[in-house]
mmCIF file of C-alpha atoms in Angstrom:
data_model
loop_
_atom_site.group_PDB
_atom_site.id
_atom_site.type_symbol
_atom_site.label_atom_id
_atom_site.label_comp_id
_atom_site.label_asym_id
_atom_site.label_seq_id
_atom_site.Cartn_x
_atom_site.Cartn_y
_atom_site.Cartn_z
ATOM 1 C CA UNK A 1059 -15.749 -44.152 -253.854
ATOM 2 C CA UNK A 1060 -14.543 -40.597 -254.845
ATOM 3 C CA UNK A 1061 -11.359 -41.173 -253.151
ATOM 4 C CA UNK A 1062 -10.673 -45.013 -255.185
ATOM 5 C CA UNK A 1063 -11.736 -42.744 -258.022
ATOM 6 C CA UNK A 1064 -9.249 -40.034 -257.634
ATOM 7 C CA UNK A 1065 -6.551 -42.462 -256.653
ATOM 8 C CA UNK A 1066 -7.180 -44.210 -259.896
ATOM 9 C CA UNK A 1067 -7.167 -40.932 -262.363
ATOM 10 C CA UNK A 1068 -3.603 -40.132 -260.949
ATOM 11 C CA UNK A 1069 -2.681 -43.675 -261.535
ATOM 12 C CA UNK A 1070 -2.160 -46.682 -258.786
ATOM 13 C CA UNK A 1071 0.612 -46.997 -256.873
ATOM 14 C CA UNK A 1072 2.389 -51.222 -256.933
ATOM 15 C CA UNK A 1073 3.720 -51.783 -253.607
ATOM 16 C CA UNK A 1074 6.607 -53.137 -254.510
ATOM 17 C CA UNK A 1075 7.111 -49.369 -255.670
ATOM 18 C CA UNK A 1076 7.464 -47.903 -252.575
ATOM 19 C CA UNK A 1077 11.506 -47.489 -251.076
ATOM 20 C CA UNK A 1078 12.171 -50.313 -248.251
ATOM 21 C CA UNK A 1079 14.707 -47.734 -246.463
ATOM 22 C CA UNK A 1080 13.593 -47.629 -242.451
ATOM 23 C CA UNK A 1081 13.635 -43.866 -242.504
ATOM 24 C CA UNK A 1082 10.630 -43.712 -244.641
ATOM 25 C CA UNK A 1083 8.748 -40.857 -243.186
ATOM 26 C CA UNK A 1084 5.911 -42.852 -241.380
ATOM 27 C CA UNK A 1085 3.120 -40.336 -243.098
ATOM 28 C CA UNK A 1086 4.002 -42.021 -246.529
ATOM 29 C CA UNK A 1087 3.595 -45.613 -245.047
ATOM 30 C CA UNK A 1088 0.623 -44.350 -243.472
ATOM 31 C CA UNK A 1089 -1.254 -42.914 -246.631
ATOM 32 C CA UNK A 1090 0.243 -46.286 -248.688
ATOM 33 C CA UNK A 1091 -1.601 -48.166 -245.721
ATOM 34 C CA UNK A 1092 -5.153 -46.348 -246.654
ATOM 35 C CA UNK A 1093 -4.844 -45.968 -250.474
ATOM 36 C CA UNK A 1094 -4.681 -49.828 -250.402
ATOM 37 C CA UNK A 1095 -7.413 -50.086 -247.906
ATOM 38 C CA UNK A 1096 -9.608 -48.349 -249.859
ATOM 39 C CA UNK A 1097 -9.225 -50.458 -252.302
ATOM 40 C CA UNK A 1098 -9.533 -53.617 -249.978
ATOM 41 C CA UNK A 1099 -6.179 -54.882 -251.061
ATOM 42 C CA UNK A 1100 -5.386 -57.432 -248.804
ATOM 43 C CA UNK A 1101 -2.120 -58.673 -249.806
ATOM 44 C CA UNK A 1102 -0.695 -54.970 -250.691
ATOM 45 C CA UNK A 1103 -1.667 -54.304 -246.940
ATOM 46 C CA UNK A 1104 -0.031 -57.197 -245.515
ATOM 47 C CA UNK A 1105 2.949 -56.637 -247.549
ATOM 48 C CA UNK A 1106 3.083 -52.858 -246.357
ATOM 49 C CA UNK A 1107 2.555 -54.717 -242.738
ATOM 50 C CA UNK A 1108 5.280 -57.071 -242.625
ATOM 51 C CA UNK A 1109 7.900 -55.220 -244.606
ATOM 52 C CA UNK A 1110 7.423 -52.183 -241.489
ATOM 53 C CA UNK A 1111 7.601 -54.753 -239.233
ATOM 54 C CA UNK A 1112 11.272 -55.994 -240.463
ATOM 55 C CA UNK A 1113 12.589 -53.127 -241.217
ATOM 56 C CA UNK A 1114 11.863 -51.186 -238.092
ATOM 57 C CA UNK A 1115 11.883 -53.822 -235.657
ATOM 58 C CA UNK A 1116 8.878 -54.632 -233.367
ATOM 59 C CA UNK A 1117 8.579 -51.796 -230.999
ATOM 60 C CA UNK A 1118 9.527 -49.270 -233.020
ATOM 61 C CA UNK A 1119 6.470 -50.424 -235.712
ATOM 62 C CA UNK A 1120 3.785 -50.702 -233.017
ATOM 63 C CA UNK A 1121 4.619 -47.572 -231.445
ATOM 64 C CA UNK A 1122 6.052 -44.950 -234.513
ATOM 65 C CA UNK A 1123 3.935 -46.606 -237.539
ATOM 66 C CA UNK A 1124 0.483 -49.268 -236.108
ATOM 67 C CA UNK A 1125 -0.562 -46.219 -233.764
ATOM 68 C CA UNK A 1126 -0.143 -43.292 -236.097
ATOM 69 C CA UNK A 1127 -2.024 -45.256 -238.535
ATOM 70 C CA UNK A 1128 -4.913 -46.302 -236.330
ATOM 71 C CA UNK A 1129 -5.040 -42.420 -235.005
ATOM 72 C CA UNK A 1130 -5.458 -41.220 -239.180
ATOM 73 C CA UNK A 1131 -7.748 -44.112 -239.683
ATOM 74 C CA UNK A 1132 -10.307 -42.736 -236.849
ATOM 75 C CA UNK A 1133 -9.463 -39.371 -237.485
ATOM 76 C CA UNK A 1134 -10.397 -40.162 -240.841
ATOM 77 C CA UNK A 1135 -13.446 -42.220 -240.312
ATOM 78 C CA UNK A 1136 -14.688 -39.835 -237.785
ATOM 79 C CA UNK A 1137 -14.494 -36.855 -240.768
ATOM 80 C CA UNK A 1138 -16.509 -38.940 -243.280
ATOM 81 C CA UNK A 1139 -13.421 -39.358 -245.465
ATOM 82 C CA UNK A 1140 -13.038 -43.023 -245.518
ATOM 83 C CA UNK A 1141 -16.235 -45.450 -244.742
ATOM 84 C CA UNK A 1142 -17.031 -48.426 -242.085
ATOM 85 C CA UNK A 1143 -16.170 -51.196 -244.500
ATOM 86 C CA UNK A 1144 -12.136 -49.336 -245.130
ATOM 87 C CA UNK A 1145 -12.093 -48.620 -241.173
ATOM 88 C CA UNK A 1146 -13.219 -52.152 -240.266
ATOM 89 C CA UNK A 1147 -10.443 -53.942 -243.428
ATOM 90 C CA UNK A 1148 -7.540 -51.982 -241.808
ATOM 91 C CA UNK A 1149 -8.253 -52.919 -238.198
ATOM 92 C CA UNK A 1150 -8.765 -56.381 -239.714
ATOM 93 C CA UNK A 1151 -5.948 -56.614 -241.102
ATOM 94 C CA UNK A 1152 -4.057 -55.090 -238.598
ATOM 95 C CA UNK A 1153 -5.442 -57.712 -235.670
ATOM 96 C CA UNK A 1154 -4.886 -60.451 -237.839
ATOM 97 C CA UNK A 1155 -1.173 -59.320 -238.266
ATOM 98 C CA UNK A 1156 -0.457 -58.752 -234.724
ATOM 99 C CA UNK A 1157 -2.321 -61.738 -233.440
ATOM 100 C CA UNK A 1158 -0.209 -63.862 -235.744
ATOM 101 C CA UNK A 1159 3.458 -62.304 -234.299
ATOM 102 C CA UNK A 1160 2.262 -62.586 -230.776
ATOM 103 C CA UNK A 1161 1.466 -66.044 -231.112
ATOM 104 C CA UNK A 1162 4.729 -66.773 -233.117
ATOM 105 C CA UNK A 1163 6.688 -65.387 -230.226
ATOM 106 C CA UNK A 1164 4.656 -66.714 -227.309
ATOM 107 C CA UNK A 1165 6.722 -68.326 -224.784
ATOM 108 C CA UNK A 1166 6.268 -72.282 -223.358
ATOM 109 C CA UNK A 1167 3.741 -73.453 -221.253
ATOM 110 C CA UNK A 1168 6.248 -73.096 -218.646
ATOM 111 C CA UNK A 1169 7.016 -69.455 -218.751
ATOM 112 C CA UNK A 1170 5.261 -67.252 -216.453
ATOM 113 C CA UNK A 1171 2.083 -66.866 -217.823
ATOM 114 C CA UNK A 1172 0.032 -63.098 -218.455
ATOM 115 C CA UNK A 1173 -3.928 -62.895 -218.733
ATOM 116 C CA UNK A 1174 -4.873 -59.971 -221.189
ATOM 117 C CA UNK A 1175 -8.488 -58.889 -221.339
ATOM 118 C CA UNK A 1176 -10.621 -55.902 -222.115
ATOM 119 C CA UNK A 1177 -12.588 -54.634 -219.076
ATOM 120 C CA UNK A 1178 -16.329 -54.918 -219.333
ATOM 121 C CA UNK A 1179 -18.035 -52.208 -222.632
ATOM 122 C CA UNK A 1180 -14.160 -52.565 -224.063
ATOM 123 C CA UNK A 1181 -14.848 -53.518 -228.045
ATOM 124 C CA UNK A 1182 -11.770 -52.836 -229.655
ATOM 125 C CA UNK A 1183 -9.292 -55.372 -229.346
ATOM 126 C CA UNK A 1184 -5.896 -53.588 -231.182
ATOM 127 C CA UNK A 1185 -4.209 -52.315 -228.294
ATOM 128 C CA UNK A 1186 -4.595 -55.442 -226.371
ATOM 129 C CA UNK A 1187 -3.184 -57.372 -229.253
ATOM 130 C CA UNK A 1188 -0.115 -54.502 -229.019
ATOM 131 C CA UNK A 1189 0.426 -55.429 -225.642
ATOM 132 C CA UNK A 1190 0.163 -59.264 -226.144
ATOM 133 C CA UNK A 1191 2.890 -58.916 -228.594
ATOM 134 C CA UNK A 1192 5.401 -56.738 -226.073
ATOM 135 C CA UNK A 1193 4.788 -59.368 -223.669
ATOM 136 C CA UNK A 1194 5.628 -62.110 -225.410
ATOM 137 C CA UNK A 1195 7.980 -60.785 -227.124
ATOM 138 C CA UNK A 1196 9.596 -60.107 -223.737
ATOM 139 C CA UNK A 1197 9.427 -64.059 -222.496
ATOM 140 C CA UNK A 1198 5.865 -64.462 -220.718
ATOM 141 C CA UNK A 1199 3.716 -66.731 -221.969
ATOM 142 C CA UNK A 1200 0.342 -64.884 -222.797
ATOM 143 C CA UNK A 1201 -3.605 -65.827 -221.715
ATOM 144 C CA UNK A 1202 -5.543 -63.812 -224.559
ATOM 145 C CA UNK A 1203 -9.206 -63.374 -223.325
ATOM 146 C CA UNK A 1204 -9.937 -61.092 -225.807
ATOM 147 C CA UNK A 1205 -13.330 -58.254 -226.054
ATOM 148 C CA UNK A 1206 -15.926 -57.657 -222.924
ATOM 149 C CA UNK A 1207 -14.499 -60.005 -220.637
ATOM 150 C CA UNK A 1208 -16.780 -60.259 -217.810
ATOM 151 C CA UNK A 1209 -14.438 -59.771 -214.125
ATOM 152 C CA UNK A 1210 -15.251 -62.643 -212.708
ATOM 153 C CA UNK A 1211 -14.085 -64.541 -215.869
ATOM 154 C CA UNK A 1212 -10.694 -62.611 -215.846
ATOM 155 C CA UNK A 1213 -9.948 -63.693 -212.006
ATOM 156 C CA UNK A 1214 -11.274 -67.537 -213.233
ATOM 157 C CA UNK A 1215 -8.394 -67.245 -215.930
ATOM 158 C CA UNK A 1216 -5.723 -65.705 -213.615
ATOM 159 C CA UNK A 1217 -6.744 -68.508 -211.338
ATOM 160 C CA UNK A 1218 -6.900 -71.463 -213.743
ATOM 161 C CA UNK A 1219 -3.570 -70.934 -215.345
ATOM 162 C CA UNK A 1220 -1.483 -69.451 -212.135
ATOM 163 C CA UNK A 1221 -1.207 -66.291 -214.456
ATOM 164 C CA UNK A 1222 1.993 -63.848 -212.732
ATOM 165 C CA UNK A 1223 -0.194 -60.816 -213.823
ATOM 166 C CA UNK A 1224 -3.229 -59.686 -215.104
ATOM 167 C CA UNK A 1225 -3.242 -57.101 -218.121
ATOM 168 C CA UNK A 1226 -6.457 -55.477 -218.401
ATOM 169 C CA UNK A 1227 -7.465 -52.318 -221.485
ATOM 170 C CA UNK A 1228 -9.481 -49.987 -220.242
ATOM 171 C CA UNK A 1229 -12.850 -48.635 -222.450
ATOM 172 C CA UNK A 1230 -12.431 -44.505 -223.464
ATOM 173 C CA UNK A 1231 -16.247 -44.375 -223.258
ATOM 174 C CA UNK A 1232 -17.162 -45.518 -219.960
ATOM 175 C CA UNK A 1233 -17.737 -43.027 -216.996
ATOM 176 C CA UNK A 1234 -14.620 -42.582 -214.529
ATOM 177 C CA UNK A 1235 -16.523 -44.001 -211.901
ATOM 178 C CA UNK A 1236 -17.428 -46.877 -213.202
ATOM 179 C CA UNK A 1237 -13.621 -47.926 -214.547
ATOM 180 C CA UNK A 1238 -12.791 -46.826 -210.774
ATOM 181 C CA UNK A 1239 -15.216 -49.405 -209.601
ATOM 182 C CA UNK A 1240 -14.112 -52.210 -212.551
ATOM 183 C CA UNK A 1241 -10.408 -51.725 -211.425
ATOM 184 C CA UNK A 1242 -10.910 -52.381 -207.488
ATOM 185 C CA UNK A 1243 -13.150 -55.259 -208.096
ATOM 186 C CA UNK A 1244 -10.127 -56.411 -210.514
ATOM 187 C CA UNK A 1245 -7.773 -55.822 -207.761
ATOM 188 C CA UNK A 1246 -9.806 -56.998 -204.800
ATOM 189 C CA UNK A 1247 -10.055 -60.188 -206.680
ATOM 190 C CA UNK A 1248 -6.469 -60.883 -207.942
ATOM 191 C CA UNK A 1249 -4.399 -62.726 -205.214
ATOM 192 C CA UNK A 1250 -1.656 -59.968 -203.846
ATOM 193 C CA UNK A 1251 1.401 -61.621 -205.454
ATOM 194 C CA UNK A 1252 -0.483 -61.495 -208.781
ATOM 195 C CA UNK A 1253 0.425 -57.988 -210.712
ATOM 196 C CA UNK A 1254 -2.347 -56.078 -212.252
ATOM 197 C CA UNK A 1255 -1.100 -54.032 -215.761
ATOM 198 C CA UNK A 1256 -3.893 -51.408 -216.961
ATOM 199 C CA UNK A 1257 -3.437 -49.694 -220.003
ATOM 200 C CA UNK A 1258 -5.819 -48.419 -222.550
ATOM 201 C CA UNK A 1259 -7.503 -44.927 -223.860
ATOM 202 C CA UNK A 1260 -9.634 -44.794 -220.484
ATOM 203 C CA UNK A 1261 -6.779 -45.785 -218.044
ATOM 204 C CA UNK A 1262 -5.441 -42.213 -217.429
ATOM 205 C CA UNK A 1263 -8.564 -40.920 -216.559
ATOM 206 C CA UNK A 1264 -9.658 -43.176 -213.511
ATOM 207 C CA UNK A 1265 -8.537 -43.778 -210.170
ATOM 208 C CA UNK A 1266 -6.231 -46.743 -210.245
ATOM 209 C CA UNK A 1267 -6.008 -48.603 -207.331
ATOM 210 C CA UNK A 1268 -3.311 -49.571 -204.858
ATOM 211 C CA UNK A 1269 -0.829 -52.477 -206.103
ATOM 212 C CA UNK A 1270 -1.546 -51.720 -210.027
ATOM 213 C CA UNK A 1271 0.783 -50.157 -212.765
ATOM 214 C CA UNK A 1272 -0.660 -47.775 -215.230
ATOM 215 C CA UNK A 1273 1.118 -48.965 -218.790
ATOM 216 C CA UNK A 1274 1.676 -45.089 -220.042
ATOM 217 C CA UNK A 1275 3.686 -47.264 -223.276
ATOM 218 C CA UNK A 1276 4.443 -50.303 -224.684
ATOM 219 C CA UNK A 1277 8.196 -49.916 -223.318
ATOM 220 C CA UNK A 1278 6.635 -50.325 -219.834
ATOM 221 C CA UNK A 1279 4.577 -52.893 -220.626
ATOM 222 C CA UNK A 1280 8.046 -54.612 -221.744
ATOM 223 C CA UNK A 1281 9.921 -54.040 -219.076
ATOM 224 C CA UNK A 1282 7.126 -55.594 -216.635
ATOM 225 C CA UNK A 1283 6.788 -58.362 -218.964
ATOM 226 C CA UNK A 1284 10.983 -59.116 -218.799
ATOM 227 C CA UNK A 1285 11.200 -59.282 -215.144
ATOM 228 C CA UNK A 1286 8.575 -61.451 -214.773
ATOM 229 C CA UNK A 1287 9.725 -63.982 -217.340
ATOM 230 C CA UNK A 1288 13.213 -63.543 -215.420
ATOM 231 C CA UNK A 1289 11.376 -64.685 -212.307
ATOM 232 C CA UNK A 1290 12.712 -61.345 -210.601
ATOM 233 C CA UNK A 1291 10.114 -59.053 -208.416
ATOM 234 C CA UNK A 1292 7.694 -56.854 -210.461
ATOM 235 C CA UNK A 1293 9.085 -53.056 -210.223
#
């Protein structure tokens, strides 16, 4: 409330105030992104959204201006600066976004097909929606399983689709041991030709197994994604 208020004594920014050039420094876009939230302006917010999204280009908006902006947004929440409702509108509005241009881009029914899931204790969804959107936008046809996905119901979907490769995000929370565990069981179960992708704030710190790729970016994730909807042999 005493940030709305402050926002409001030095007078409200319009969105359609704010430059369109591509070289806006991405900390402006970023605190544009907030002041709105706070004020749980939709349509300012989705305007801010799609106008980033055109005039940097996909990759270059997930990676440079959608992950900044979720890093200030926790870093924010986390310091008591901005509240649950603001922190839950942005990531709202951000999934709904995303969702909406991976589905607009996602290939036929006949394009080699990707299952993307959260491992077990995984919650947030945003960074799987990031990498449903590099993947489609790369040719595959994507399998979106979503939050907490049970194993065995990840294998069932590579399974009942003939998915090319599995993309699993990894929890930050849960104990290296256990994600070591998750990831063999994922791996033990996929057939061998399958690929498993495993990104995700937890990835780096367990023990991936044999015949997996660690997504360290969204590039990666891309270039996976291409040679499998170019039928060629996973790197």
């Amino acid at each position: 409330v005493d940030a709305i208020n402050a926002m409001q004594a030095n007078g409200l920014k319009s969105v359609e105030t704010i430059g369109p050039e591509i070289d806006e420094p991405v900390a402006e876009v970023v605190e544009d992104l907030i002041h709105f939230s706070l004020r749980l302006d939709t349509e300012s917010v989705d305007r801010l959204l799609e106008r980033g999204w055109r005039n940097r280009g996909p990759m270059d908006f997930m990676s440079h201006l959608a992950g900044p902006l979720l890093v200030e947004v926790g870093t924010r929440w986390a310091r008591g600066e901005i509240g649950v409702a603001t922190e839950h509108f942005i990531s709202e509005r951000l999934r709904d976004f995303l969702s909406t241009r991976w589905r607009a881009a996602n290939a036929s029914a006949q394009a080699a097909k990707v299952v993307c899931a959260c491992l077990p204790g995984e919650r947030h969804v945003i960074g799987l929606h990031l990498a449903a959107v590099a993947a489609a936008l790369a040719g595959v046809h994507v399998v979106f399983l979503g939050a907490d996905t049970p194993i065995r119901d990840i294998l069932s979907a590579v399974d009942r689709v003939g998915a090319k490769a599995g993309a699993v995000s990894v929890a930050g929370g849960a104990s290296t041991d256990l994600l070591t565990h998750q990831l063999k069981v994922v791996r033990r179960g996929l057939p061998r030709q399958v690929s498993l992708w495993i990104g995700g704030t937890g990835a780096g710190a367990a023990v991936l197994p044999e015949r997996s790729e660690y997504l360290h970016n969204l590039e990666r994730l891309q270039t996976l994604a291409s040679r499998l909807a170019e039928d060629r042999t996973p790197l």
